[in-house]
Coordinates of C-alpha atoms and ligand atoms in Angstrom, one line a residue:
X1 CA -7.9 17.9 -19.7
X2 CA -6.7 17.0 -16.1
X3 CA -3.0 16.7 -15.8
X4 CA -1.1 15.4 -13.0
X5 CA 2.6 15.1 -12.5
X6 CA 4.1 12.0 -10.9
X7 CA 7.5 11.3 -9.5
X8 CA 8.7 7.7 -10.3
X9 CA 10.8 5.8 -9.0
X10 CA 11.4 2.4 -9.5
X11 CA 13.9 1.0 -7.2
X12 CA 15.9 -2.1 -7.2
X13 CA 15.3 -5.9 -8.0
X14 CA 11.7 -6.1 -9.6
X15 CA 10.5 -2.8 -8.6
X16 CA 12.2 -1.2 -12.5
X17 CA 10.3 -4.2 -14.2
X18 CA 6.8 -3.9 -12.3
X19 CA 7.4 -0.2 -12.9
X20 CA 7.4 -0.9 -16.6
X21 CA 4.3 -2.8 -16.9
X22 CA 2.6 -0.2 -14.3
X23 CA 3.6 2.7 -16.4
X24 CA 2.7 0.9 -20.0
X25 CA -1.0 0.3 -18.2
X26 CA -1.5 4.0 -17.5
X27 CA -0.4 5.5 -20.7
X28 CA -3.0 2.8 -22.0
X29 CA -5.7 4.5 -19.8
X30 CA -4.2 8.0 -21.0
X31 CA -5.3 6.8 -24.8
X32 CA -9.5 6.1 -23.6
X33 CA -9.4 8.8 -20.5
X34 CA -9.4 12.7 -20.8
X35 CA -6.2 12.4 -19.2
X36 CA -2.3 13.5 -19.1
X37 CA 0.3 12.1 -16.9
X38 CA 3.6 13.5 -16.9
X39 CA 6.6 11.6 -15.0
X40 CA 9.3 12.7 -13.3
X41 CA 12.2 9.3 -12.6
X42 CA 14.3 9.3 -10.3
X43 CA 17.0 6.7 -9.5
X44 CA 17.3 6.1 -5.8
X45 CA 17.8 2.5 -5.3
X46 CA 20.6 0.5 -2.7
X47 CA 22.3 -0.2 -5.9
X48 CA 23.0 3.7 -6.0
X49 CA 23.9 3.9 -2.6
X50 CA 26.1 0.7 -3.0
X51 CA 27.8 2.1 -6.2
X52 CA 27.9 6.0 -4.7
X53 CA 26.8 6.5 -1.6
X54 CA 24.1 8.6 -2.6
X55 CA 21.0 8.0 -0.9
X56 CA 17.5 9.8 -1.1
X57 CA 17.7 13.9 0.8
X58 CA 14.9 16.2 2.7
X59 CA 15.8 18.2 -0.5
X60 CA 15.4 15.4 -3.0
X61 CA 12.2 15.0 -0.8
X62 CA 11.0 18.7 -1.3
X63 CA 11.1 18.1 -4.8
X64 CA 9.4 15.0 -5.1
X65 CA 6.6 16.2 -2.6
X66 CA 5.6 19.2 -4.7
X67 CA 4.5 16.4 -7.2
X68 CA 0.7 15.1 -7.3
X69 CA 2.1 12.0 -6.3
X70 CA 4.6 9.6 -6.4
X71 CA 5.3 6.3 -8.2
X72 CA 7.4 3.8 -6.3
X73 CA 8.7 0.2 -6.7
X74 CA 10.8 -1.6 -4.5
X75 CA 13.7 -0.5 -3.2
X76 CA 16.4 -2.6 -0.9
X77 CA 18.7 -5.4 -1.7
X78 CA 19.9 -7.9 1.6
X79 CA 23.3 -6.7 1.5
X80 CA 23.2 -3.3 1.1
X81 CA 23.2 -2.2 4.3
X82 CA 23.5 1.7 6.3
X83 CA 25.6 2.3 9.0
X84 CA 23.1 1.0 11.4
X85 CA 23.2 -2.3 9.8
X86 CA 19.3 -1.3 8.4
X87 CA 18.6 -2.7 5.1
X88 CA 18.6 0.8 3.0
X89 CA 15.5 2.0 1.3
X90 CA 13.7 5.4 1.1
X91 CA 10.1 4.4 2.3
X92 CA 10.9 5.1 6.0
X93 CA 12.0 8.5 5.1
X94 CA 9.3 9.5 2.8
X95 CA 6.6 8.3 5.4
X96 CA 8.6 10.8 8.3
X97 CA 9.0 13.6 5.5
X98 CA 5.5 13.9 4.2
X99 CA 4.2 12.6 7.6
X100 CA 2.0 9.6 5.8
X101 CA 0.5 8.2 8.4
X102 CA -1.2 5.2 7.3
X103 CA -0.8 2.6 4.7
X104 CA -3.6 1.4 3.3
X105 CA -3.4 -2.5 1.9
X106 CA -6.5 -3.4 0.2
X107 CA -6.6 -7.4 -0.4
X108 CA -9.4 -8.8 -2.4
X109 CA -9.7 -12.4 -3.4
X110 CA -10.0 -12.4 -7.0
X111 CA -11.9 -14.7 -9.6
X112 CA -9.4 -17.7 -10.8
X113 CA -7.0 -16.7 -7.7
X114 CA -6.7 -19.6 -5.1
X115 CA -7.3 -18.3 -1.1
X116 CA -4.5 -20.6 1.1
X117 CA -7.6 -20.8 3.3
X118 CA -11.2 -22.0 2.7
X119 CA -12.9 -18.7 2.0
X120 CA -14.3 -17.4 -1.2
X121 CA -15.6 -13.6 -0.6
X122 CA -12.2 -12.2 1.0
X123 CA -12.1 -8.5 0.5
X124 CA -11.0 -6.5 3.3
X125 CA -8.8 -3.3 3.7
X126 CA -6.0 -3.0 6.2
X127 CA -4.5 0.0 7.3
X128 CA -1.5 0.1 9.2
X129 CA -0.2 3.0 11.1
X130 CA 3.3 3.8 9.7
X131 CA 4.2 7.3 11.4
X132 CA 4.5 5.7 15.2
X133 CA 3.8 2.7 16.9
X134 CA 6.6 0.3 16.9
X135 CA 8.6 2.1 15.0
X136 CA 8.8 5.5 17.0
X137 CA 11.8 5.6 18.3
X138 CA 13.2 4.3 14.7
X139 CA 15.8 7.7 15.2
X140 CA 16.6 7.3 18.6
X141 CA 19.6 8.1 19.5
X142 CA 21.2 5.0 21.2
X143 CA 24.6 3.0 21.9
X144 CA 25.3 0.3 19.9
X145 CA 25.7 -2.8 22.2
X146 CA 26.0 -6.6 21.8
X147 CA 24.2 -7.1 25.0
X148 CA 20.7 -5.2 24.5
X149 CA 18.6 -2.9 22.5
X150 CA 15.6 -1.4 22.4
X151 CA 13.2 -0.4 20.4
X152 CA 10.0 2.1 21.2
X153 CA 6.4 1.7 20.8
X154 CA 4.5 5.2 21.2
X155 CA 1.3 5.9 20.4
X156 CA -0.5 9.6 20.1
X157 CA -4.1 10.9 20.3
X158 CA -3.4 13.7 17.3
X159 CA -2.5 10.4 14.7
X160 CA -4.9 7.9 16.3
X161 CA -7.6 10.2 15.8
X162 CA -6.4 10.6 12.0
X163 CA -6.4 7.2 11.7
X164 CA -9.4 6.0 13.0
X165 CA -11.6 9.3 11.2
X166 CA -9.8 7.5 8.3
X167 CA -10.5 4.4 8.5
X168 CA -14.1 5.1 8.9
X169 CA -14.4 7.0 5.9
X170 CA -13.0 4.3 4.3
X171 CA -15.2 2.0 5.3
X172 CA -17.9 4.8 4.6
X173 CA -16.3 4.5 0.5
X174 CA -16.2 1.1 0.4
X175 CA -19.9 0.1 1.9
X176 CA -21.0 2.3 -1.4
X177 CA -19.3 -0.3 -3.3
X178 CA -21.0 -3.3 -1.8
X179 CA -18.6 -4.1 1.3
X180 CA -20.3 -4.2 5.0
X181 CA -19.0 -1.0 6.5
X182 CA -17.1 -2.5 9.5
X183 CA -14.1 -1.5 11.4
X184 CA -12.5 -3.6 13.6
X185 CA -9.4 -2.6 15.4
X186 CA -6.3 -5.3 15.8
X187 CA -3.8 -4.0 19.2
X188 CA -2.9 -5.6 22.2
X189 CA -4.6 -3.1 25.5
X190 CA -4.4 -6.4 27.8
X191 CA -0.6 -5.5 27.7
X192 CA 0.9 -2.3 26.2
X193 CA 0.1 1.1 28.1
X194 CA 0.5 2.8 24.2
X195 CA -2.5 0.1 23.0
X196 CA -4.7 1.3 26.3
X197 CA -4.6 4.8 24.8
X198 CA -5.1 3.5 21.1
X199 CA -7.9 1.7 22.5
X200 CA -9.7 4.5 24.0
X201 CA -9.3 7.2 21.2
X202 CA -10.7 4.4 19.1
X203 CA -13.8 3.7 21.4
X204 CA -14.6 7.5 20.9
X205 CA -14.0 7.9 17.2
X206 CA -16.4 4.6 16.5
X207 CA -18.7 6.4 19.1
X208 CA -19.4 9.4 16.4
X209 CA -19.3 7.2 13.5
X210 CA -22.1 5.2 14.8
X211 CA -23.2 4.3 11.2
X212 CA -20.1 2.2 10.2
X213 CA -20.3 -1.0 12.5
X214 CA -16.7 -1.3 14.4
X215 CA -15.5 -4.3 16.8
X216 CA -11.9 -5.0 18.2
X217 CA -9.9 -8.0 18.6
X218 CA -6.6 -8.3 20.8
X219 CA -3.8 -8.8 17.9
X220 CA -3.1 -12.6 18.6
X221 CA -7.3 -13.6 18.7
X222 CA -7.7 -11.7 15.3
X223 CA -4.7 -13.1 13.6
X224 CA -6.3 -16.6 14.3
X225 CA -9.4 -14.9 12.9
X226 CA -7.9 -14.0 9.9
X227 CA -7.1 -17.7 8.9
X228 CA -9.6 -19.2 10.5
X229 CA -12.6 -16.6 9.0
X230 CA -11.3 -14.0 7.0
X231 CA -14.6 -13.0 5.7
X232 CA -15.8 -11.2 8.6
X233 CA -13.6 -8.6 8.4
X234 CA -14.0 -5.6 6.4
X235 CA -11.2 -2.7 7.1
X236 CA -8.7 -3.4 9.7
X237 CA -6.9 -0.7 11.2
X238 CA -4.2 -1.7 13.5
X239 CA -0.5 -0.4 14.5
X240 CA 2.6 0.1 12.7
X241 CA 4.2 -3.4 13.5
X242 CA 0.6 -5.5 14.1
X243 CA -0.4 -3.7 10.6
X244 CA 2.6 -4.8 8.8
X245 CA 3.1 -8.0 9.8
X246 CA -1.6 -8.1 9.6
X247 CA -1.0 -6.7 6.2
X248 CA 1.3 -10.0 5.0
X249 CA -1.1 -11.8 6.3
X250 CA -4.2 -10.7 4.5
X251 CA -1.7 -10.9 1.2
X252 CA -1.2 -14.6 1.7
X253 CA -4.7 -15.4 1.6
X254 CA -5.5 -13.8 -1.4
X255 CA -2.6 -15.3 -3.3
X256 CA 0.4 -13.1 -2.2
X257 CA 2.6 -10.5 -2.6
X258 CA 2.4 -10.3 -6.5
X259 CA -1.5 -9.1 -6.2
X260 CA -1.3 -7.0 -3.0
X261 CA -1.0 -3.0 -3.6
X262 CA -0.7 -0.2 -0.9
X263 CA -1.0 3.3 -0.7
X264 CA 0.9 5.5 1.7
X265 CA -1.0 8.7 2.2
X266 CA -1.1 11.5 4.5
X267 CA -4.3 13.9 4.1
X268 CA -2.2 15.9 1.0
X269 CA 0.8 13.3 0.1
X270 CA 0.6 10.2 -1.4
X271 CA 3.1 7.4 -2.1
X272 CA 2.0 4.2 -4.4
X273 CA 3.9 1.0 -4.3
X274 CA 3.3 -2.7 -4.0
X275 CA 3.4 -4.3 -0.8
X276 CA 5.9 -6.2 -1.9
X277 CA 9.5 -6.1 -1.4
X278 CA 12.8 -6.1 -4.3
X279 CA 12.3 -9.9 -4.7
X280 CA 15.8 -9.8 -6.0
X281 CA 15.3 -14.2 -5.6
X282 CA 13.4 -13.3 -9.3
X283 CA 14.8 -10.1 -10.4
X284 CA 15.6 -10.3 -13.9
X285 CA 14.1 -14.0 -14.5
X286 CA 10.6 -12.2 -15.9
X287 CA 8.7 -14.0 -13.1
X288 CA 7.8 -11.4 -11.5
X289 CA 3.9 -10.5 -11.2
X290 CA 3.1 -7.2 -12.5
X291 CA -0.6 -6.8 -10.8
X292 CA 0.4 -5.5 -7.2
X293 CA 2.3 -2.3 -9.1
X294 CA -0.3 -2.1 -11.6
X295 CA -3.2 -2.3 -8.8
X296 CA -1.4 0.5 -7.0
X297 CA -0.8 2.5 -10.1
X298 CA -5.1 2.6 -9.8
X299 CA -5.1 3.3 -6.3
X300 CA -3.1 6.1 -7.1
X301 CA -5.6 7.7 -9.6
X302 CA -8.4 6.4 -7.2
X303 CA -6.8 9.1 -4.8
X304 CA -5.9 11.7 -7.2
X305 CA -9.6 11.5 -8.0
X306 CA -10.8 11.8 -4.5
X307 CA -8.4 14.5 -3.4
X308 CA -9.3 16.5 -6.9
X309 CA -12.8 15.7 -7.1
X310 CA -11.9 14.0 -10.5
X311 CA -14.1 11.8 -11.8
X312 CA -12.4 11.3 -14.9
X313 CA -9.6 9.9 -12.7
X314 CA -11.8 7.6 -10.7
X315 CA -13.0 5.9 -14.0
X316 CA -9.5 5.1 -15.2
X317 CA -8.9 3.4 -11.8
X318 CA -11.9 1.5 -12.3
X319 CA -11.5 0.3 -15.5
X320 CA -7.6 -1.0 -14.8
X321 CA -9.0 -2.7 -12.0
X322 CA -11.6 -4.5 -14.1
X323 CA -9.2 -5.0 -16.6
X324 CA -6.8 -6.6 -13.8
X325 CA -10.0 -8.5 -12.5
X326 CA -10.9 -10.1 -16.2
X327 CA -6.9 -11.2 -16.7
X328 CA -6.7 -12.7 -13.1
X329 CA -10.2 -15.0 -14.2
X330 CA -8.3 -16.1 -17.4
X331 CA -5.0 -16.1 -17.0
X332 CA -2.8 -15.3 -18.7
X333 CA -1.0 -16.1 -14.6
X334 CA 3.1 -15.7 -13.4
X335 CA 4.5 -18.6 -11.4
X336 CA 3.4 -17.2 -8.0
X337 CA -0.1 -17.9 -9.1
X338 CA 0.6 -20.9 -10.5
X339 CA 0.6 -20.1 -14.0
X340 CA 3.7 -19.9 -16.4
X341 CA 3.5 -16.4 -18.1
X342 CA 5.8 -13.6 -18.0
X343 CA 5.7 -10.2 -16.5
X344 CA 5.3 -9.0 -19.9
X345 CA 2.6 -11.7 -21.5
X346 CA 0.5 -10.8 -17.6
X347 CA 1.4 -6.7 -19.3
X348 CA 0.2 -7.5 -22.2
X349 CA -3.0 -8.9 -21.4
X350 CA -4.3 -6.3 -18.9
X351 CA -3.0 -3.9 -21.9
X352 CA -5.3 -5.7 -24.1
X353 CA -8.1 -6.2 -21.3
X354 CA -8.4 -2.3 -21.0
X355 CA -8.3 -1.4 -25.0
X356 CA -10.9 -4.1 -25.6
X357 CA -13.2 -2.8 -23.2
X358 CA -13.2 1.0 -23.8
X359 CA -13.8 3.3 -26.4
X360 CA -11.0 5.5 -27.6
X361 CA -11.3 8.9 -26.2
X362 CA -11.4 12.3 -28.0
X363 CA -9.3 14.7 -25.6
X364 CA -10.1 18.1 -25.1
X365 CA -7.4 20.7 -25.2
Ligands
ATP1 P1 10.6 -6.2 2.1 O1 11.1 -6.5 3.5 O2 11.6 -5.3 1.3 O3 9.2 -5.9 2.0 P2 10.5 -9.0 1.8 O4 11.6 -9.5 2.6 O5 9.1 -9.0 2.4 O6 10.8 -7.6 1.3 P3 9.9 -9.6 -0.9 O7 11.0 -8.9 -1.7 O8 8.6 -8.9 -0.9 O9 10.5 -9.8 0.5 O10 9.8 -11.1 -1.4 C1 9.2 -12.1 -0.6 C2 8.9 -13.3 -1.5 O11 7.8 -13.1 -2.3 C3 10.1 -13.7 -2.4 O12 10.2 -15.1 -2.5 C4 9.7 -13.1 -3.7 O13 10.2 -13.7 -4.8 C5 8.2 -13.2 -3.7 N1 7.6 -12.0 -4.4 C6 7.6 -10.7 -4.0 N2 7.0 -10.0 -4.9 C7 6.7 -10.8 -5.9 C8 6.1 -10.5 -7.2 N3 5.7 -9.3 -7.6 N4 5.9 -11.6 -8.0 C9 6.3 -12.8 -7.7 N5 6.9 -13.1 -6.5 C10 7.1 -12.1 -5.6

């Protein structure tokens, strides 16, 4: 039997409660797949940090990292702030320590799920570039000043080239599940030097991927695009800032931040949340929609299965998918998709979506 270890952690706000329902729909899968999960929690949250000081370490990060992968929330609250006057959460740090370098936000408009837009076959993936970018010079040193500051956009050949082979692939994966195969690069070459060089390296990556269509918009045209006709995009790669804020974006036309996972990954690490933030506006109201955790908790054994070769893993992400897919049809919905359940009832129901449609398995030993 296939065992995997997995660090949690579940964060502030909602990010303990999705956790629950994320973690109740995998031991489900643990009952019908030939598969053991261990878990590993740990509490780093801006509630820690507010109440100790104690914030995430490279050693806390050493441990966590020699996991198969790791589980995470939300984590932030508005007024728990560092030194800096940075809202506090350990994302940033795990994307610099195990040098993930793209996020990958798949958005898909799902059966019984209204699109803010008029478009019916939205399903895209975006990746945005989280290593660089906008964010480069994130530990610059730098005086504090009311007057002026800066921030730094830097963009490299070695994690372009990353990017781009991996968005490809991607789109390589996904056109075996139906989707065109198209990738269409978001950035701004008209006028930022960095997007000149992200331009290039991307003109010769699609060059020897010649069997995945590719096309590139300048940032502002495509974000029109993406209201105006969603469905001709297929994966996005883009950025660090273009890719977050193109990321939101894609969220809000599929209904939101409650059914938008992501994936953090390098080529060996990877780090599984929701695209969504602490919410602490609903924390502790049971409003809060469970699917975006529980989509990423699949995405997660989606890429334990790729990076192990493990089919039996792949299944189990495909099934709680489905399962997510035949709740989403009939409800039972939370308020942010207009419905009135709970986070448990919308639990519950996937729970029952995935024991009604698979056998119970036999493990080996
Ligand atoms: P961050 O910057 O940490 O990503 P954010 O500022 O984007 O956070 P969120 O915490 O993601 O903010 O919340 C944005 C809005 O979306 C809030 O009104 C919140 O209640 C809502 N929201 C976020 N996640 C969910 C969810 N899982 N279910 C329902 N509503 C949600």
């Amino acid at each position: 039997m296939a065992h995997y270890n997995i660090s949690v952690i579940p964060g502030d706000g909602i990010g303990p409660e999705v956790m629950d329902s994320a973690l109740a729909v995998l031991g489900e899968s643990e009952k019908h797949f030939d598969l053991q999960l261990s878990y590993t929690t740990y509490d780093f949250s801006a509630d820690l940090y507010r109440r100790t000081g104690r914030k995430i370490t490279e050693a806390d990060m050493d441990v966590i990292g020699a996991t198969d992968a790791v589980l995470f929330g939300a984590m932030g609250l508005p007024d728990v702030r560092d030194p800096e006057g940075l809202e506090l959460g350990a994302q940033v740090e795990m994307r610099a320590h195990y040098k993930l370098f793209a996020s990958l936000r798949p958005v898909k408009l799902f059966q019984g799920v209204e699109s803010a837009v008029k478009a019916h076959n939205v399903d895209m993936l975006v990746i945005r570039e989280t290593s660089e970018g906008m964010f480069a010079g994130l530990h610059d040193s730098h005086e504090p000043s009311d007057e002026q500051a800066t921030d730094r956009m830097t963009i490299t050949r070695a994690t372009s080239e990353k990017l781009f082979d991996l968005a490809f692939s991607e789109a390589r994966a996904r056109r075996r599940r139906g989707t065109p195969g198209r990738v269409t690069l978001l950035h701004k070459s008209n006028a930022l030097r960095s997007n000149v060089l992200m331009e290039k390296v991307f003109d010769e990556v699609a060059a020897r991927n010649t069997d995945i269509e590719s096309s590139k918009y300048y940032i502002d045209a495509g974000s029109m695009y993406m209201v105006t006709d969603p469905e001709r995009f297929d994966v996005i790669v883009s950025e660090n800032i273009f890719g977050d804020i193109t990321s939101e974006i894609a969220a809000g036309l599929v209904g939101g931040l409650g059914v938008a996972p992501s994936a953090d990954v390098s080529l060996s690490h990877g780090v599984f949340q929701p695209s969504h933030g602490s919410a602490p506006d609903i924390a502790g109201t049971g409003q809060a929609n469970p699917i975006a955790m529980i989509l990423s908790a699949a995405m997660m054994l989606g890429w334990l299965g790729e990076q192990r070769g493990d089919e039996t893993c792949r299944q189990a992400a495909r099934s709680i998918n489905q399962a997510v897919e035949q709740v989403l049809a009939t409800g039972p919905r939370t308020r942010d998709l207009g419905g009135n359940a709970t986070t448990r009832q919308v639990t519950d129901a996937v729970l029952q979506a995935l024991a009604s449609t698979l056998p119970a398995t036999t493990h080996s030993l």
